[in-house]
PDB file of C-alpha atoms in Angstrom:
ATOM      1  CA  MET A   1       0.081   0.034  -0.112  1.00  0.00           C
ATOM      2  CA  PRO A   2       1.219   3.465  -0.708  1.00  0.00           C
ATOM      3  CA  SER A   3       1.806   5.804   2.175  1.00  0.00           C
ATOM      4  CA  ARG A   4       4.304   8.678   2.154  1.00  0.00           C
ATOM      5  CA  CYS A   5       7.871   9.992   2.080  1.00  0.00           C
ATOM      6  CA  ARG A   6       9.550  11.192   5.096  1.00  0.00           C
ATOM      7  CA  PRO A   7      11.196  14.711   4.833  1.00  0.00           C
ATOM      8  CA  GLY A   8      14.531  14.582   6.432  1.00  0.00           C
ATOM      9  CA  PRO A   9      18.326  13.457   5.831  1.00  0.00           C
ATOM     10  CA  VAL A  10      17.089   9.774   5.410  1.00  0.00           C
ATOM     11  CA  PRO A  11      14.369   9.695   3.084  1.00  0.00           C
ATOM     12  CA  LEU A  12      11.929   6.735   3.354  1.00  0.00           C
ATOM     13  CA  PRO A  13      10.287   5.188   0.228  1.00  0.00           C
ATOM     14  CA  LEU A  14       6.543   5.488  -0.366  1.00  0.00           C
ATOM     15  CA  ARG A  15       4.877   2.771   1.176  1.00  0.00           C
ATOM     16  CA  ARG A  16       1.532   1.474   2.534  1.00  0.00           C
ATOM     17  CA  PRO A  17      -0.143   3.313   5.727  1.00  0.00           C
ATOM     18  CA  PHE A  18       0.198   2.404   9.280  1.00  0.00           C
ATOM     19  CA  ARG A  19      -1.478  -0.542  10.729  1.00  0.00           C
ATOM     20  CA  THR A  20      -1.036  -1.934  14.340  1.00  0.00           C
ATOM     21  CA  THR A  21      -0.764  -5.473  14.932  1.00  0.00           C
ATOM     22  CA  LEU A  22      -0.835  -5.661  18.668  1.00  0.00           C
ATOM     23  CA  PRO A  23      -1.818  -8.329  21.200  1.00  0.00           C
ATOM     24  CA  VAL A  24      -5.532  -9.072  21.073  1.00  0.00           C
ATOM     25  CA  PRO A  25      -7.734 -10.898  23.782  1.00  0.00           C
ATOM     26  CA  ARG A  26      -7.709 -14.718  24.114  1.00  0.00           C
ATOM     27  CA  PRO A  27     -10.185 -16.384  22.152  1.00  0.00           C
ATOM     28  CA  GLY A  28     -13.552 -16.538  23.824  1.00  0.00           C
ATOM     29  CA  ARG A  29     -12.665 -13.487  26.088  1.00  0.00           C
ATOM     30  CA  ALA A  30     -13.853  -9.879  25.305  1.00  0.00           C
ATOM     31  CA  LEU A  31     -11.225  -7.045  26.351  1.00  0.00           C
ATOM     32  CA  ARG A  32     -12.625  -5.678  29.448  1.00  0.00           C
ATOM     33  CA  ARG A  33     -13.148  -1.717  29.917  1.00  0.00           C
ATOM     34  CA  GLY A  34     -10.012  -0.229  31.136  1.00  0.00           C
ATOM     35  CA  GLU A  35      -7.979  -3.327  31.059  1.00  0.00           C
ATOM     36  CA  VAL A  36      -4.257  -2.652  30.810  1.00  0.00           C
ATOM     37  CA  ILE A  37      -1.513  -4.792  29.022  1.00  0.00           C
ATOM     38  CA  ARG A  38       1.309  -4.384  31.472  1.00  0.00           C
ATOM     39  CA  SER A  39       5.044  -4.674  30.786  1.00  0.00           C
ATOM     40  CA  ALA A  40       6.734  -7.002  33.165  1.00  0.00           C
ATOM     41  CA  ASP A  41       9.813  -4.612  33.331  1.00  0.00           C
ATOM     42  CA  ALA A  42       8.018  -1.410  33.657  1.00  0.00           C
ATOM     43  CA  ARG A  43       9.994  -0.432  36.677  1.00  0.00           C
ATOM     44  CA  SER A  44      13.405  -2.211  36.162  1.00  0.00           C
ATOM     45  CA  PRO A  45      16.724  -0.494  36.022  1.00  0.00           C
ATOM     46  CA  ALA A  46      17.356  -2.163  32.697  1.00  0.00           C
ATOM     47  CA  ARG A  47      14.192  -0.807  31.181  1.00  0.00           C
ATOM     48  CA  ARG A  48      15.351   2.582  31.937  1.00  0.00           C
ATOM     49  CA  ARG A  49      18.938   2.238  30.634  1.00  0.00           C
ATOM     50  CA  GLY A  50      17.477   0.516  27.507  1.00  0.00           C
ATOM     51  CA  ARG A  51      20.337  -1.538  26.100  1.00  0.00           C
ATOM     52  CA  GLY A  52      19.293  -5.073  26.302  1.00  0.00           C
ATOM     53  CA  ARG A  53      16.120  -4.139  28.164  1.00  0.00           C
ATOM     54  CA  GLN A  54      14.550  -7.590  29.434  1.00  0.00           C
ATOM     55  CA  ASN A  55      10.696  -8.283  29.523  1.00  0.00           C
ATOM     56  CA  GLY A  56      10.457 -11.637  31.096  1.00  0.00           C
ATOM     57  CA  ARG A  57      12.889 -13.610  29.008  1.00  0.00           C
ATOM     58  CA  MET A  58      12.397 -11.073  26.140  1.00  0.00           C
ATOM     59  CA  ARG A  59      14.982  -8.435  25.228  1.00  0.00           C
ATOM     60  CA  ILE A  60      14.304  -5.207  23.365  1.00  0.00           C
ATOM     61  CA  ARG A  61      17.196  -4.530  21.111  1.00  0.00           C
ATOM     62  CA  ALA A  62      18.051  -2.642  17.841  1.00  0.00           C
ATOM     63  CA  ALA A  63      16.755  -4.295  14.762  1.00  0.00           C
ATOM     64  CA  ARG A  64      19.407  -5.807  12.298  1.00  0.00           C
ATOM     65  CA  LEU A  65      19.400  -6.608   8.735  1.00  0.00           C
ATOM     66  CA  GLU A  66      19.245 -10.058   9.171  1.00  0.00           C
ATOM     67  CA  ASP A  67      16.027  -9.776  11.195  1.00  0.00           C
ATOM     68  CA  VAL A  68      13.971  -8.595   8.345  1.00  0.00           C
ATOM     69  CA  PRO A  69      12.734 -11.966   6.942  1.00  0.00           C
ATOM     70  CA  VAL A  70      11.578 -12.809  10.592  1.00  0.00           C
ATOM     71  CA  LEU A  71       9.856  -9.380  10.829  1.00  0.00           C
ATOM     72  CA  GLN A  72       8.070 -10.025   7.803  1.00  0.00           C
ATOM     73  CA  GLU A  73       6.648 -13.357   8.956  1.00  0.00           C
ATOM     74  CA  ILE A  74       5.594 -11.619  12.397  1.00  0.00           C
ATOM     75  CA  GLU A  75       3.756  -8.919  10.366  1.00  0.00           C
ATOM     76  CA  ARG A  76       1.886 -11.724   8.233  1.00  0.00           C
ATOM     77  CA  ALA A  77       1.018 -13.616  11.449  1.00  0.00           C
ATOM     78  CA  ALA A  78      -0.050 -10.596  13.333  1.00  0.00           C
ATOM     79  CA  GLY A  79      -2.070  -9.314  10.485  1.00  0.00           C
ATOM     80  CA  GLU A  80      -4.491 -12.079  10.481  1.00  0.00           C
ATOM     81  CA  VAL A  81      -6.413 -10.676  13.476  1.00  0.00           C
ATOM     82  CA  PHE A  82      -8.033  -8.144  11.248  1.00  0.00           C
ATOM     83  CA  ARG A  83      -9.969 -10.845   9.690  1.00  0.00           C
ATOM     84  CA  GLU A  84     -11.716 -11.352  12.774  1.00  0.00           C
ATOM     85  CA  VAL A  85     -13.056  -7.666  12.890  1.00  0.00           C
ATOM     86  CA  GLY A  86     -14.284  -7.915   9.133  1.00  0.00           C
ATOM     87  CA  MET A  87     -11.194  -6.199   7.624  1.00  0.00           C
ATOM     88  CA  PRO A  88      -9.585  -8.816   5.550  1.00  0.00           C
ATOM     89  CA  GLU A  89      -8.178  -6.040   3.070  1.00  0.00           C
ATOM     90  CA  ILE A  90      -5.943  -5.203   5.783  1.00  0.00           C
ATOM     91  CA  ALA A  91      -4.999  -8.657   6.775  1.00  0.00           C
ATOM     92  CA  ALA A  92      -4.101  -9.449   3.257  1.00  0.00           C
ATOM     93  CA  ASP A  93      -1.638  -6.330   3.159  1.00  0.00           C
ATOM     94  CA  GLU A  94       1.878  -7.439   2.381  1.00  0.00           C
ATOM     95  CA  PRO A  95       4.662  -6.662   4.777  1.00  0.00           C
ATOM     96  CA  PHE A  96       7.283  -4.122   4.179  1.00  0.00           C
ATOM     97  CA  SER A  97       9.944  -5.189   1.582  1.00  0.00           C
ATOM     98  CA  ASP A  98      13.627  -5.517   2.184  1.00  0.00           C
ATOM     99  CA  GLU A  99      14.256  -2.112   0.779  1.00  0.00           C
ATOM    100  CA  GLU A 100      11.588  -0.435   2.857  1.00  0.00           C
ATOM    101  CA  PHE A 101      13.078  -1.830   6.090  1.00  0.00           C
ATOM    102  CA  GLU A 102      16.628  -0.381   5.282  1.00  0.00           C
ATOM    103  CA  PRO A 103      15.866   3.479   6.019  1.00  0.00           C
ATOM    104  CA  PHE A 104      14.485   2.885   9.374  1.00  0.00           C
ATOM    105  CA  LEU A 105      17.327   0.281  10.186  1.00  0.00           C
ATOM    106  CA  ALA A 106      19.946   2.990   8.794  1.00  0.00           C
ATOM    107  CA  ALA A 107      18.557   5.637  10.942  1.00  0.00           C
ATOM    108  CA  GLY A 108      18.438   3.440  14.278  1.00  0.00           C
ATOM    109  CA  LEU A 109      14.629   3.708  14.479  1.00  0.00           C
ATOM    110  CA  ALA A 110      13.658  -0.009  14.366  1.00  0.00           C
ATOM    111  CA  TRP A 111      13.617  -2.004  17.486  1.00  0.00           C
ATOM    112  CA  VAL A 112      12.749  -5.657  18.153  1.00  0.00           C
ATOM    113  CA  ALA A 113      11.576  -7.825  21.099  1.00  0.00           C
ATOM    114  CA  ALA A 114      13.746 -10.964  20.981  1.00  0.00           C
ATOM    115  CA  ASP A 115      13.192 -14.132  22.721  1.00  0.00           C
ATOM    116  CA  GLY A 116      15.764 -16.154  24.722  1.00  0.00           C
ATOM    117  CA  GLY A 117      17.174 -17.350  21.557  1.00  0.00           C
ATOM    118  CA  ASP A 118      17.623 -13.834  20.146  1.00  0.00           C
ATOM    119  CA  ARG A 119      14.981 -14.330  17.630  1.00  0.00           C
ATOM    120  CA  PRO A 120      12.403 -11.260  17.249  1.00  0.00           C
ATOM    121  CA  VAL A 121       8.797 -11.738  18.007  1.00  0.00           C
ATOM    122  CA  ALA A 122       7.732  -8.018  17.849  1.00  0.00           C
ATOM    123  CA  TYR A 123       8.854  -5.070  16.293  1.00  0.00           C
ATOM    124  CA  LEU A 124       8.543  -1.175  16.022  1.00  0.00           C
ATOM    125  CA  LEU A 125       9.422   1.167  13.304  1.00  0.00           C
ATOM    126  CA  ALA A 126       9.589   5.047  13.847  1.00  0.00           C
ATOM    127  CA  GLU A 127      10.264   8.208  11.948  1.00  0.00           C
ATOM    128  CA  ARG A 128      10.586  11.885  12.564  1.00  0.00           C
ATOM    129  CA  VAL A 129       7.142  13.713  11.448  1.00  0.00           C
ATOM    130  CA  ASP A 130       6.510  17.405  12.534  1.00  0.00           C
ATOM    131  CA  GLY A 131       9.233  17.560  15.027  1.00  0.00           C
ATOM    132  CA  ASP A 132       7.803  14.559  16.852  1.00  0.00           C
ATOM    133  CA  LEU A 133       8.900  10.804  16.677  1.00  0.00           C
ATOM    134  CA  HIS A 134       6.220   9.105  14.590  1.00  0.00           C
ATOM    135  CA  VAL A 135       5.512   5.368  15.515  1.00  0.00           C
ATOM    136  CA  GLU A 136       5.169   3.967  11.817  1.00  0.00           C
ATOM    137  CA  GLN A 137       4.610   0.445  12.673  1.00  0.00           C
ATOM    138  CA  VAL A 138       4.134  -2.057  15.683  1.00  0.00           C
ATOM    139  CA  SER A 139       3.611  -5.706  15.295  1.00  0.00           C
ATOM    140  CA  VAL A 140       3.499  -8.488  17.803  1.00  0.00           C
ATOM    141  CA  HIS A 141       3.346 -12.130  16.841  1.00  0.00           C
ATOM    142  CA  PRO A 142       0.219 -13.887  18.144  1.00  0.00           C
ATOM    143  CA  GLY A 143       2.335 -16.724  19.900  1.00  0.00           C
ATOM    144  CA  SER A 144       3.858 -13.825  22.083  1.00  0.00           C
ATOM    145  CA  ALA A 145       0.945 -11.843  22.621  1.00  0.00           C
ATOM    146  CA  ARG A 146      -0.076 -10.663  26.338  1.00  0.00           C
ATOM    147  CA  GLN A 147       3.303 -10.038  27.381  1.00  0.00           C
ATOM    148  CA  GLY A 148       3.455  -6.389  27.269  1.00  0.00           C
ATOM    149  CA  LEU A 149       5.775  -6.153  24.318  1.00  0.00           C
ATOM    150  CA  GLY A 150       3.891  -3.724  22.401  1.00  0.00           C
ATOM    151  CA  ARG A 151       3.999  -1.342  25.400  1.00  0.00           C
ATOM    152  CA  ALA A 152       7.742  -2.142  25.939  1.00  0.00           C
ATOM    153  CA  LEU A 153       8.492  -1.079  22.431  1.00  0.00           C
ATOM    154  CA  ILE A 154       6.521   2.019  22.495  1.00  0.00           C
ATOM    155  CA  ASP A 155       8.493   2.918  25.915  1.00  0.00           C
ATOM    156  CA  ARG A 156      11.709   2.263  24.049  1.00  0.00           C
ATOM    157  CA  ALA A 157      10.681   4.716  21.220  1.00  0.00           C
ATOM    158  CA  ALA A 158       9.651   7.185  23.792  1.00  0.00           C
ATOM    159  CA  ARG A 159      13.083   6.956  25.341  1.00  0.00           C
ATOM    160  CA  ARG A 160      14.714   7.830  21.917  1.00  0.00           C
ATOM    161  CA  ALA A 161      12.393  10.699  21.552  1.00  0.00           C
ATOM    162  CA  ALA A 162      13.487  12.085  25.008  1.00  0.00           C
ATOM    163  CA  ASP A 163      17.141  11.360  24.087  1.00  0.00           C
ATOM    164  CA  GLU A 164      16.855  13.515  21.101  1.00  0.00           C
ATOM    165  CA  GLY A 165      14.756  16.351  22.821  1.00  0.00           C
ATOM    166  CA  LEU A 166      11.579  15.547  20.893  1.00  0.00           C
ATOM    167  CA  PRO A 167       8.350  16.317  22.744  1.00  0.00           C
ATOM    168  CA  ALA A 168       6.155  13.767  21.793  1.00  0.00           C
ATOM    169  CA  LEU A 169       5.427  10.423  20.073  1.00  0.00           C
ATOM    170  CA  THR A 170       2.575  10.370  17.570  1.00  0.00           C
ATOM    171  CA  LEU A 171       0.827   7.826  15.342  1.00  0.00           C
ATOM    172  CA  THR A 172      -2.056   7.183  13.216  1.00  0.00           C
ATOM    173  CA  THR A 173      -4.570   4.157  13.904  1.00  0.00           C
ATOM    174  CA  PHE A 174      -8.005   2.510  13.529  1.00  0.00           C
ATOM    175  CA  ALA A 175     -10.305   4.276  15.976  1.00  0.00           C
ATOM    176  CA  GLU A 176     -12.609   1.409  16.595  1.00  0.00           C
ATOM    177  CA  VAL A 177     -10.436  -1.638  16.520  1.00  0.00           C
ATOM    178  CA  PRO A 178      -9.733  -2.815  20.208  1.00  0.00           C
ATOM    179  CA  TRP A 179      -5.966  -3.268  19.869  1.00  0.00           C
ATOM    180  CA  ASN A 180      -5.493  -0.101  18.117  1.00  0.00           C
ATOM    181  CA  ALA A 181      -6.846   3.377  19.346  1.00  0.00           C
ATOM    182  CA  PRO A 182      -8.189   2.038  22.749  1.00  0.00           C
ATOM    183  CA  TYR A 183      -4.980   0.148  23.428  1.00  0.00           C
ATOM    184  CA  TYR A 184      -2.958   3.448  22.818  1.00  0.00           C
ATOM    185  CA  ALA A 185      -5.131   5.240  24.900  1.00  0.00           C
ATOM    186  CA  ARG A 186      -4.227   3.109  27.634  1.00  0.00           C
ATOM    187  CA  CYS A 187      -0.463   3.511  26.786  1.00  0.00           C
ATOM    188  CA  GLY A 188      -0.963   7.308  27.314  1.00  0.00           C
ATOM    189  CA  PHE A 189      -1.901   8.461  23.827  1.00  0.00           C
ATOM    190  CA  THR A 190      -4.674  11.024  23.320  1.00  0.00           C
ATOM    191  CA  VAL A 191      -6.577  11.737  19.947  1.00  0.00           C
ATOM    192  CA  LEU A 192      -5.669  14.936  18.164  1.00  0.00           C
ATOM    193  CA  ASP A 193      -8.166  17.147  16.799  1.00  0.00           C
ATOM    194  CA  GLY A 194      -7.733  19.056  13.464  1.00  0.00           C
ATOM    195  CA  PRO A 195      -5.861  22.177  14.645  1.00  0.00           C
ATOM    196  CA  GLN A 196      -3.446  19.845  16.778  1.00  0.00           C
ATOM    197  CA  ILE A 197      -2.297  17.863  13.457  1.00  0.00           C
ATOM    198  CA  GLY A 198       0.774  19.099  12.059  1.00  0.00           C
ATOM    199  CA  PRO A 199       1.344  19.442   8.190  1.00  0.00           C
ATOM    200  CA  GLN A 200       3.362  16.426   7.779  1.00  0.00           C
ATOM    201  CA  LEU A 201       1.023  14.295   9.979  1.00  0.00           C
ATOM    202  CA  ARG A 202      -1.883  15.840   7.885  1.00  0.00           C
ATOM    203  CA  ALA A 203      -0.270  14.607   4.792  1.00  0.00           C
ATOM    204  CA  VAL A 204      -0.079  11.229   6.294  1.00  0.00           C
ATOM    205  CA  ARG A 205      -3.733  11.201   6.702  1.00  0.00           C
ATOM    206  CA  GLU A 206      -4.662  12.682   3.349  1.00  0.00           C
ATOM    207  CA  ARG A 207      -2.698   9.820   1.795  1.00  0.00           C
ATOM    208  CA  GLU A 208      -4.138   7.005   4.063  1.00  0.00           C
ATOM    209  CA  ALA A 209      -7.903   8.512   2.949  1.00  0.00           C
ATOM    210  CA  ALA A 210      -7.003   8.630  -0.678  1.00  0.00           C
ATOM    211  CA  HIS A 211      -5.878   5.106  -0.422  1.00  0.00           C
ATOM    212  CA  GLY A 212      -9.249   3.890   0.902  1.00  0.00           C
ATOM    213  CA  LEU A 213      -8.232   3.551   4.705  1.00  0.00           C
ATOM    214  CA  ASP A 214     -11.001   5.824   5.864  1.00  0.00           C
ATOM    215  CA  ARG A 215     -13.371   3.080   4.964  1.00  0.00           C
ATOM    216  CA  TRP A 216     -12.926   2.499   8.717  1.00  0.00           C
ATOM    217  CA  PRO A 217     -12.499   5.237  11.102  1.00  0.00           C
ATOM    218  CA  ARG A 218      -8.860   6.458  11.624  1.00  0.00           C
ATOM    219  CA  VAL A 219      -7.565   9.008  13.969  1.00  0.00           C
ATOM    220  CA  CYS A 220      -4.141  10.717  14.828  1.00  0.00           C
ATOM    221  CA  MET A 221      -2.801  10.205  18.492  1.00  0.00           C
ATOM    222  CA  ARG A 222       0.095  11.816  20.524  1.00  0.00           C
ATOM    223  CA  ARG A 223       1.936  10.904  23.573  1.00  0.00           C
ATOM    224  CA  ALA A 224       3.864  13.867  25.288  1.00  0.00           C
ATOM    225  CA  VAL A 225       7.397  12.732  26.089  1.00  0.00           C
ATOM    226  CA  ARG A 226       7.711  12.237  30.036  1.00  0.00           C
ATOM    227  CA  PRO A 227      10.702  13.055  32.287  1.00  0.00           C
ATOM    228  CA  GLN A 228      10.934   9.297  33.138  1.00  0.00           C
ATOM    229  CA  ASP A 229      11.167   8.428  29.325  1.00  0.00           C
ATOM    230  CA  GLY A 230      14.682   9.580  29.293  1.00  0.00           C
ATOM    231  CA  ALA A 231      15.860   8.532  32.602  1.00  0.00           C
ATOM    232  CA  PRO A 232      19.382   6.744  32.637  1.00  0.00           C
TER     233      PRO A 232
END
């Protein structure tokens, strides 16, 4: 799917719009109002330092070129949950190509959650948009769902934003899919209204709409960077 070119020193290719493929409730159990997916390492010193951050047996680290085939597998598997909510077109969306991953890797804006064998089971990609750090993609393999990996990856991106002096994380996502906007709200994101949306983020939404993504309601969201996000 087409998306956008990011202005800046590391140009990103035109590619499809953001979709979030995060943990979903176990089969047969509805997501409860106010339920929070907690990160096991939310208060640990390793989390605050960031390198090799642990989440149980999981480790958050920078993504590497050799991870790309596994990341593509993760996205295919995670995308299947969209079929369950009547969005088969999103489920059928192809993963990023090798070439599309490369700029994120080169910019140091790609992270994975790796298991005890150092195999990625989740990943996040980010880019700079309107002076914020924009979460471009988050995917968690269904076999590793409900372990706080999406939240841990978001926290890692927030620390990078804090280290760079950026004021916030942003993203675009589906408003009514339980593991999209409602999940991000529990992670501290709030919905932006029209005047709050910067020109580059607005361009993202315009391209998504032109591609037909507004068949399902979508929103822009923002989470301010907090002092603890950059704690050593």
